[in-house]
Coordinates of C-alpha atoms and ligand atoms in Angstrom, one line a residue:
M1 CA 156.2 67.6 74.9
N2 CA 155.1 70.2 77.4
Q3 CA 151.6 70.3 75.9
E4 CA 151.5 66.5 76.1
T5 CA 152.2 66.4 79.8
K6 CA 149.6 69.1 80.5
D7 CA 147.0 67.0 78.7
F8 CA 148.1 63.9 80.5
Q9 CA 147.8 65.5 83.9
L10 CA 144.2 66.6 83.2
V11 CA 143.0 63.1 84.0
E12 CA 143.9 63.6 87.6
T13 CA 145.0 67.1 88.3
Q14 CA 145.5 66.8 92.0
S15 CA 147.9 64.4 93.6
L16 CA 146.4 62.4 96.4
I17 CA 149.8 61.8 98.1
P18 CA 150.3 64.2 100.9
P19 CA 153.5 66.2 101.0
R20 CA 156.3 64.0 102.3
S21 CA 158.0 64.7 105.6
V22 CA 161.5 63.8 106.5
L23 CA 160.5 62.0 109.7
V24 CA 157.3 60.1 110.6
R25 CA 154.4 62.5 111.3
L26 CA 154.0 61.3 114.8
Q27 CA 150.9 62.5 116.6
P28 CA 151.4 64.0 120.1
L29 CA 149.3 62.2 122.7
G30 CA 146.8 63.5 125.1
L31 CA 146.1 66.8 123.3
G32 CA 143.1 68.7 124.6
T33 CA 143.3 67.1 128.0
P34 CA 145.2 68.1 131.2
Y35 CA 147.6 65.3 130.4
R36 CA 149.0 66.4 127.1
E37 CA 152.4 65.0 126.2
S38 CA 155.6 66.9 127.0
L39 CA 158.0 67.7 124.2
S40 CA 160.8 65.5 125.7
S41 CA 158.5 62.5 125.8
Y42 CA 157.4 63.2 122.2
Y43 CA 161.0 63.5 121.1
Q44 CA 162.0 60.2 122.7
R45 CA 159.1 58.4 121.0
L46 CA 160.0 60.0 117.7
A47 CA 163.5 58.8 117.9
D48 CA 162.3 55.3 118.9
V49 CA 159.9 55.1 115.9
H50 CA 163.0 55.5 113.7
S51 CA 165.0 53.0 115.8
L52 CA 167.5 55.8 116.7
T53 CA 168.7 57.0 120.0
P54 CA 167.6 60.6 120.8
Q55 CA 171.3 61.7 120.7
V56 CA 171.9 60.3 117.2
L57 CA 168.6 61.8 115.9
A58 CA 169.7 65.2 117.2
R59 CA 173.2 64.9 115.8
E60 CA 172.3 63.5 112.4
L61 CA 169.1 65.2 111.5
V62 CA 167.7 67.8 113.8
F63 CA 170.8 69.8 114.1
A64 CA 173.0 68.3 111.4
D65 CA 173.9 71.8 110.1
I66 CA 175.4 72.8 113.5
T67 CA 177.8 69.9 113.5
E68 CA 178.7 70.5 109.8
A69 CA 179.3 74.2 110.4
A70 CA 181.5 73.6 113.4
P71 CA 182.6 70.0 113.6
H72 CA 185.1 70.7 116.4
K73 CA 182.7 72.5 118.8
T74 CA 181.0 70.6 121.4
Y75 CA 177.4 71.8 121.8
N76 CA 175.3 70.0 124.3
F77 CA 172.3 70.2 122.0
E78 CA 172.5 66.4 121.6
D79 CA 171.5 65.9 125.2
S80 CA 169.3 69.0 125.7
W81 CA 166.1 66.9 125.5
R82 CA 167.3 65.5 128.8
M83 CA 167.5 68.9 130.5
P84 CA 164.7 70.1 132.8
S85 CA 164.5 73.3 130.8
F86 CA 163.5 71.4 127.6
N87 CA 159.9 71.3 128.5
G88 CA 160.1 74.7 130.3
L89 CA 160.4 78.0 128.6
A90 CA 163.7 77.5 126.8
A91 CA 162.4 75.0 124.3
S92 CA 159.8 77.5 123.0
D93 CA 162.2 80.2 121.9
G94 CA 164.9 77.6 121.0
R95 CA 165.0 76.1 117.6
W96 CA 163.8 72.7 118.7
V97 CA 160.1 73.2 118.2
S98 CA 160.5 74.7 114.7
R99 CA 163.0 72.1 113.6
L100 CA 160.8 69.2 114.8
E101 CA 157.8 70.7 113.1
A102 CA 159.6 71.1 109.9
L103 CA 161.0 67.6 110.0
T104 CA 157.7 65.9 110.9
S105 CA 155.2 68.3 109.2
Q106 CA 153.3 68.1 112.5
V107 CA 152.1 71.5 113.6
G108 CA 151.4 72.7 117.1
L109 CA 154.4 71.1 118.9
G110 CA 154.9 74.3 120.8
E111 CA 151.9 73.3 122.8
L112 CA 154.0 70.5 124.3
T113 CA 156.1 73.0 126.2
L114 CA 155.4 75.6 128.9
G115 CA 156.2 78.4 126.4
F116 CA 152.8 80.0 127.0
L117 CA 153.9 80.9 130.5
G118 CA 157.0 82.7 129.3
Q119 CA 155.5 86.2 129.3
F120 CA 154.1 85.9 132.8
I121 CA 156.6 84.3 135.1
S122 CA 160.3 83.8 135.9
T123 CA 161.8 80.5 134.9
R124 CA 163.3 79.8 138.3
G125 CA 161.9 76.8 140.0
L126 CA 159.4 76.1 137.3
V127 CA 160.4 72.6 136.2
N128 CA 161.7 69.5 138.0
K129 CA 165.4 68.9 137.9
R130 CA 164.9 65.1 137.9
P131 CA 162.1 63.3 136.1
K132 CA 159.0 62.3 138.1
W133 CA 156.2 60.1 137.1
C134 CA 152.9 58.4 138.2
P135 CA 153.6 54.7 138.1
V136 CA 149.8 54.0 137.7
C137 CA 149.5 56.3 134.6
L138 CA 152.5 54.5 133.0
E139 CA 151.0 51.1 133.9
D140 CA 147.7 52.2 132.3
G141 CA 149.6 53.4 129.3
S142 CA 151.5 50.1 128.7
N143 CA 148.3 48.1 129.1
H144 CA 146.0 50.0 126.8
E145 CA 147.8 52.6 124.7
T146 CA 151.3 54.1 124.2
P147 CA 152.8 55.2 127.5
Y148 CA 154.1 58.8 127.6
S149 CA 154.9 61.5 130.1
P150 CA 152.5 64.4 130.3
L151 CA 153.6 68.0 130.5
L152 CA 151.9 68.2 133.9
W153 CA 154.7 66.1 135.5
S154 CA 157.3 68.7 134.5
F155 CA 156.0 71.3 136.9
K156 CA 157.9 71.4 140.2
T157 CA 154.8 72.4 142.0
V158 CA 153.0 69.3 140.9
T159 CA 153.8 66.4 143.2
C160 CA 150.9 64.1 142.7
C161 CA 148.7 62.7 140.0
P162 CA 145.2 64.2 140.0
K163 CA 143.9 61.2 138.0
H164 CA 145.0 58.4 140.3
K165 CA 145.4 60.5 143.5
V166 CA 148.9 59.1 144.3
N167 CA 152.2 60.9 144.8
L168 CA 154.6 61.1 141.9
V169 CA 157.8 59.0 142.3
S170 CA 161.3 59.7 141.1
S171 CA 162.9 56.2 141.5
C172 CA 162.2 52.8 140.1
G173 CA 163.5 51.0 143.2
C174 CA 165.6 48.6 141.2
P175 CA 168.7 47.2 143.0
R176 CA 172.1 48.1 141.8
A177 CA 172.8 44.5 140.8
E178 CA 170.2 44.8 138.0
W179 CA 171.5 48.0 136.5
R180 CA 172.4 47.7 132.8
P181 CA 175.3 49.4 131.2
S182 CA 174.2 52.9 130.1
G183 CA 173.7 53.1 126.4
R184 CA 172.2 49.6 126.3
V185 CA 168.8 50.9 127.6
K186 CA 166.2 52.6 125.4
C187 CA 165.4 56.2 126.1
L188 CA 161.6 56.1 126.5
P189 CA 159.4 57.8 129.0
H190 CA 158.2 54.5 130.6
V191 CA 161.6 52.7 130.6
C192 CA 163.9 52.8 133.6
P193 CA 167.2 54.1 132.4
R194 CA 169.0 51.8 134.9
C195 CA 167.3 48.4 134.8
A196 CA 165.5 48.8 131.5
G197 CA 162.3 47.6 133.3
S198 CA 159.0 49.3 133.0
L199 CA 158.4 52.2 135.3
G200 CA 154.7 51.5 135.3
R201 CA 153.5 49.4 138.2
P202 CA 150.3 49.6 140.3
D203 CA 151.9 49.0 143.7
H204 CA 154.9 51.3 143.9
P205 CA 155.6 51.7 147.7
K206 CA 156.4 55.4 147.4
A207 CA 153.2 56.2 145.4
T208 CA 151.3 57.0 148.6
V209 CA 148.2 59.1 149.1
P210 CA 148.9 62.8 148.8
S211 CA 147.8 65.4 151.2
P212 CA 144.6 67.3 150.2
K213 CA 146.6 70.5 149.7
K214 CA 149.1 68.8 147.3
L215 CA 146.2 67.3 145.4
M216 CA 144.5 70.7 145.1
H217 CA 147.7 72.3 143.7
A218 CA 148.0 69.5 141.1
C219 CA 144.4 70.0 140.1
M220 CA 144.9 73.7 139.8
V221 CA 147.8 73.3 137.5
A222 CA 145.9 70.6 135.5
D223 CA 143.1 73.1 135.0
L224 CA 145.6 75.7 133.8
L225 CA 146.8 73.3 131.1
V226 CA 143.3 73.1 129.6
S227 CA 142.5 76.8 130.0
A228 CA 142.2 79.1 127.0
L229 CA 145.5 80.7 128.1
A230 CA 147.4 77.5 127.5
T231 CA 145.7 76.3 124.3
Q232 CA 145.2 79.3 122.1
P233 CA 147.2 82.4 121.5
T234 CA 145.6 85.3 123.3
T235 CA 146.4 89.0 123.6
Q236 CA 146.5 90.1 127.1
Q237 CA 144.5 93.1 128.2
K238 CA 145.2 92.8 131.9
T239 CA 148.0 91.1 133.8
L240 CA 149.1 89.9 137.2
S241 CA 149.9 93.4 138.3
D242 CA 146.3 94.5 137.6
F243 CA 145.1 91.5 139.6
L244 CA 147.2 92.4 142.6
K245 CA 146.5 96.1 142.5
E246 CA 142.7 95.5 142.3
T247 CA 142.5 92.8 144.9
V248 CA 144.6 94.7 147.4
Q249 CA 142.3 97.7 146.9
T250 CA 139.0 95.8 147.2
L251 CA 139.8 93.0 149.7
L252 CA 142.5 94.5 151.9
K253 CA 141.5 98.2 151.8
G254 CA 144.8 99.0 150.0
N255 CA 147.0 97.5 152.6
A256 CA 149.6 95.8 150.4
S257 CA 152.0 95.0 153.3
K258 CA 149.4 92.7 154.7
L259 CA 149.4 90.6 151.5
A260 CA 153.2 90.6 151.5
S261 CA 153.2 89.2 155.0
I262 CA 150.6 86.5 154.2
L263 CA 152.6 85.5 151.1
G264 CA 155.8 85.5 153.1
V265 CA 157.7 87.9 150.7
T266 CA 159.2 91.3 151.3
K267 CA 157.3 94.4 150.5
S268 CA 159.7 95.4 147.7
S269 CA 159.2 92.0 145.9
L270 CA 155.4 92.5 146.0
S271 CA 155.7 96.1 144.8
G272 CA 158.0 94.8 142.0
W273 CA 155.2 92.4 140.9
M274 CA 152.5 95.1 141.3
S275 CA 154.4 97.5 139.1
G276 CA 155.2 94.8 136.5
K277 CA 158.9 95.3 136.9
H278 CA 159.6 91.7 138.1
R279 CA 157.9 88.5 137.3
P280 CA 157.3 86.1 140.2
E281 CA 158.1 82.4 140.2
F282 CA 155.3 79.9 139.3
A283 CA 155.0 78.7 142.9
R284 CA 154.0 82.3 144.0
I285 CA 151.4 82.5 141.3
L286 CA 149.9 79.3 142.6
Q287 CA 150.0 80.6 146.1
I288 CA 148.3 83.8 145.1
A289 CA 145.6 81.9 143.2
E290 CA 145.0 79.6 146.2
L291 CA 144.8 82.6 148.6
H292 CA 142.2 84.3 146.5
G293 CA 140.2 81.2 145.8
C294 CA 140.4 81.5 142.0
A295 CA 142.1 79.7 139.1
I296 CA 145.7 80.3 138.1
E297 CA 144.5 81.6 134.7
D298 CA 142.4 84.3 136.5
V299 CA 145.5 85.6 138.3
L300 CA 147.6 85.7 135.1
C301 CA 144.8 87.3 133.1
G302 CA 144.1 89.9 135.8
R303 CA 140.5 88.8 136.4
S304 CA 140.3 90.3 139.9
E305 CA 136.5 90.1 139.9
K306 CA 136.9 86.3 140.4
A307 CA 138.9 86.8 143.6
R308 CA 137.2 86.1 146.9
L309 CA 138.2 86.7 150.5
T310 CA 139.3 83.2 151.5
S311 CA 139.4 82.0 155.1
L312 CA 143.2 82.4 155.1
L313 CA 143.0 86.0 154.2
Q314 CA 140.2 86.6 156.7
K315 CA 142.2 84.8 159.5
E316 CA 145.2 86.9 158.8
K317 CA 143.1 90.0 158.7
S318 CA 141.8 89.4 162.2
A319 CA 145.2 88.1 163.4
G320 CA 146.5 89.6 166.6
K321 CA 144.3 90.0 169.6
P322 CA 141.5 87.5 169.1
S323 CA 143.8 84.5 168.5
R324 CA 145.8 85.5 171.6
R325 CA 142.5 85.6 173.6
N326 CA 141.7 82.1 172.3
R327 CA 145.0 80.8 173.4
G328 CA 144.2 82.1 176.9
A329 CA 141.0 80.2 176.9
I330 CA 142.9 76.9 176.8
N331 CA 143.5 75.3 180.3
W332 CA 147.1 74.4 179.8
K333 CA 147.4 72.5 183.1
Q334 CA 144.7 70.1 182.0
V335 CA 146.2 69.8 178.5
V336 CA 149.6 69.0 179.8
A337 CA 148.2 66.4 182.2
A338 CA 146.2 64.9 179.3
L339 CA 149.4 64.8 177.2
K340 CA 151.4 63.1 179.9
S341 CA 148.8 60.4 180.4
E342 CA 148.8 59.9 176.6
L343 CA 152.5 59.1 176.8
I344 CA 152.0 56.4 179.4
E345 CA 148.6 54.8 178.7
G346 CA 146.8 53.2 175.8
T347 CA 148.0 52.6 172.2
P348 CA 150.2 55.3 170.8
L349 CA 148.4 57.9 168.6
T350 CA 149.7 60.4 166.1
L351 CA 150.1 63.9 167.3
T352 CA 147.1 65.1 165.2
E353 CA 144.9 62.5 166.9
V354 CA 146.1 63.5 170.3
A355 CA 145.5 67.1 169.5
T356 CA 141.9 66.5 168.5
K357 CA 141.5 64.4 171.6
V358 CA 142.6 67.2 173.9
G359 CA 140.8 69.8 171.7
V360 CA 143.8 72.0 170.8
D361 CA 145.2 72.9 167.3
P362 CA 148.3 70.7 166.6
D363 CA 150.4 73.7 165.7
T364 CA 149.5 75.5 168.9
L365 CA 150.3 72.4 170.8
R366 CA 153.7 72.0 169.1
N367 CA 154.6 75.6 169.8
R368 CA 153.7 75.5 173.5
E369 CA 154.8 72.0 174.4
P370 CA 157.6 71.0 172.0
E371 CA 159.2 68.3 174.1
L372 CA 155.9 66.5 175.0
C373 CA 154.8 66.7 171.4
S374 CA 158.0 65.2 170.0
A375 CA 157.8 62.4 172.7
I376 CA 154.3 61.6 171.5
S377 CA 155.3 61.5 167.9
E378 CA 158.3 59.4 168.8
R379 CA 156.1 56.9 170.6
W380 CA 153.8 56.5 167.6
L381 CA 156.8 56.2 165.2
S382 CA 158.4 53.4 167.2
L383 CA 155.1 51.5 167.3
R384 CA 154.8 51.8 163.5
K385 CA 158.4 50.8 163.1
S386 CA 157.9 47.6 165.1
A387 CA 154.7 46.8 163.2
T388 CA 156.6 47.0 159.9
R389 CA 159.4 45.0 161.3
R390 CA 157.0 42.3 162.4
R391 CA 155.3 42.3 159.0
D392 CA 158.7 42.0 157.3
L393 CA 159.8 39.2 159.5
A394 CA 156.6 37.2 158.8
Y395 CA 157.1 37.8 155.1
A396 CA 160.7 36.8 155.3
G397 CA 159.6 33.5 156.9
Q398 CA 157.3 32.8 154.1
V399 CA 160.0 33.6 151.5
R400 CA 162.4 31.3 153.3
M401 CA 160.0 28.4 153.3
E402 CA 159.3 28.7 149.6
A403 CA 163.1 29.1 148.9
M404 CA 163.9 25.9 150.9
R405 CA 161.2 24.0 149.0
L406 CA 162.9 25.0 145.7
A407 CA 166.3 24.2 147.0
N408 CA 165.2 20.8 148.1
Q409 CA 164.0 20.1 144.6
G410 CA 167.5 21.1 143.4
H411 CA 166.6 24.5 141.9
R412 CA 168.5 27.5 142.9
P413 CA 165.9 29.9 144.4
S414 CA 165.7 33.4 143.0
W415 CA 163.1 36.2 143.2
Q416 CA 161.9 35.4 139.6
R417 CA 161.4 31.7 140.5
L418 CA 159.5 32.6 143.7
L419 CA 157.3 35.0 141.8
E420 CA 156.5 32.3 139.3
S421 CA 155.6 29.8 142.0
G422 CA 153.0 32.3 143.3
L423 CA 154.8 34.3 146.1
P424 CA 152.8 37.5 146.7
V425 CA 154.7 40.8 146.3
T426 CA 154.5 43.2 149.3
P427 CA 155.3 46.9 149.2
I428 CA 158.6 46.4 150.9
W429 CA 161.1 49.0 149.6
Q430 CA 163.5 47.3 147.2
W431 CA 161.5 44.1 147.4
R432 CA 163.7 42.2 144.9
T433 CA 166.9 42.8 146.9
F434 CA 165.1 41.7 150.1
V435 CA 163.9 38.4 148.5
Q436 CA 167.1 37.7 146.6
K437 CA 169.2 38.0 149.8
I438 CA 167.1 35.4 151.6
C439 CA 167.3 33.1 148.5
D440 CA 171.1 33.3 148.4
E441 CA 171.3 32.5 152.1
V442 CA 169.1 29.5 151.7
W443 CA 171.0 28.2 148.7
E444 CA 174.4 28.6 150.5
Q445 CA 173.0 26.7 153.4
A446 CA 171.7 23.9 151.2
E447 CA 175.0 23.7 149.4
A448 CA 176.9 23.6 152.7
S449 CA 174.8 20.8 154.0
K450 CA 175.2 18.8 150.8
R451 CA 179.0 19.1 151.2
I452 CA 178.9 17.8 154.8
A453 CA 176.6 14.9 153.8
Ligands
LIG501 ZN1 148.3 58.7 137.4
LIG502 ZN1 164.8 50.3 137.3

């Protein structure tokens, strides 16, 4: 019998069916780019593919043995994919990565966490406590491919999207009236947990243009995610402490306390990092890299030869007498007179515009003349406020007209109906509440007038 099976199998010795996995072998998205998927996003999509909630998947499959071994204990592992630390360092040494790899037969899931940073930095202040997203990225995703949340958005130091150059947002802006009961909404990276609507939209009012500094920080972190450090296991020859020791020696002539004062830390913290006893937070690493004009990877790998003397270091080096002499060169009487005339005449300007007009640095101006400066800012703010109010009033009039037209036809006006009839959406914060309120008013008036008639 045994011989027979052997002969029989000779026809086709190798099976073409790949080894079976318990769960679908879902491919992580965005690998090899700065926008690779985060583990929490992957896990939510994995659960959704099986039509399960992430909690049920965790309880029934991922950690079924924990519940079996201790049925009365309440571990919070079911919800740990929600925690900010999940994409941080904790997920890498926890069992999540290995369990998910075993269940899906998909290797390299560790890359979806920040585990590679574990040996360099302290976990404090590394990841966001609340989710943040780029509404344009999610909009792109839902139009062309699967929307997901990249690992990049998990960093607390990343506040904008380098791809679309807009600030990340943390709220959908949906009014409370539209919230669904929790548990009825799918847990997916692009779905609002409150209103179940899509978080992807091209015109989110809070997705404003970021400052150049914020954008630079986001780009630096994005570069780190595609660096060799983050993508392949490396053995470290040199570390942060070598970097600091060597740059202090070559760029600051051994004066470590100068670096400490530029970074805004105590001398003992700096010496702790230099000796390798303590690990700094990620924001500090970013600050050090920015200050030395090199990549974050260079700082972590101790490549001090890449460090340059940036303008900030130079300025701090020559701080003291020269800047004081410069301050003396300003004719303050003239400046104050110019500021006062700015307060009375012409259209209000921002403080930065006024500062360039009078030819003084805005910070210097603010230090020397705090009252005048706040008055100038106030004047500009009130102008902007009244401009927005005018814009909102004009828009409200348009909404009212349209709502009355619908009410006259016997339809109850609502924001959906107005949208269908071609009303443009403006970036008013909580637009739907704004429009719905007017609609309700118009409808009440129409009903009241009918009753009188
Ligand atoms: Zn984006
Ligand atoms: Zn929402």
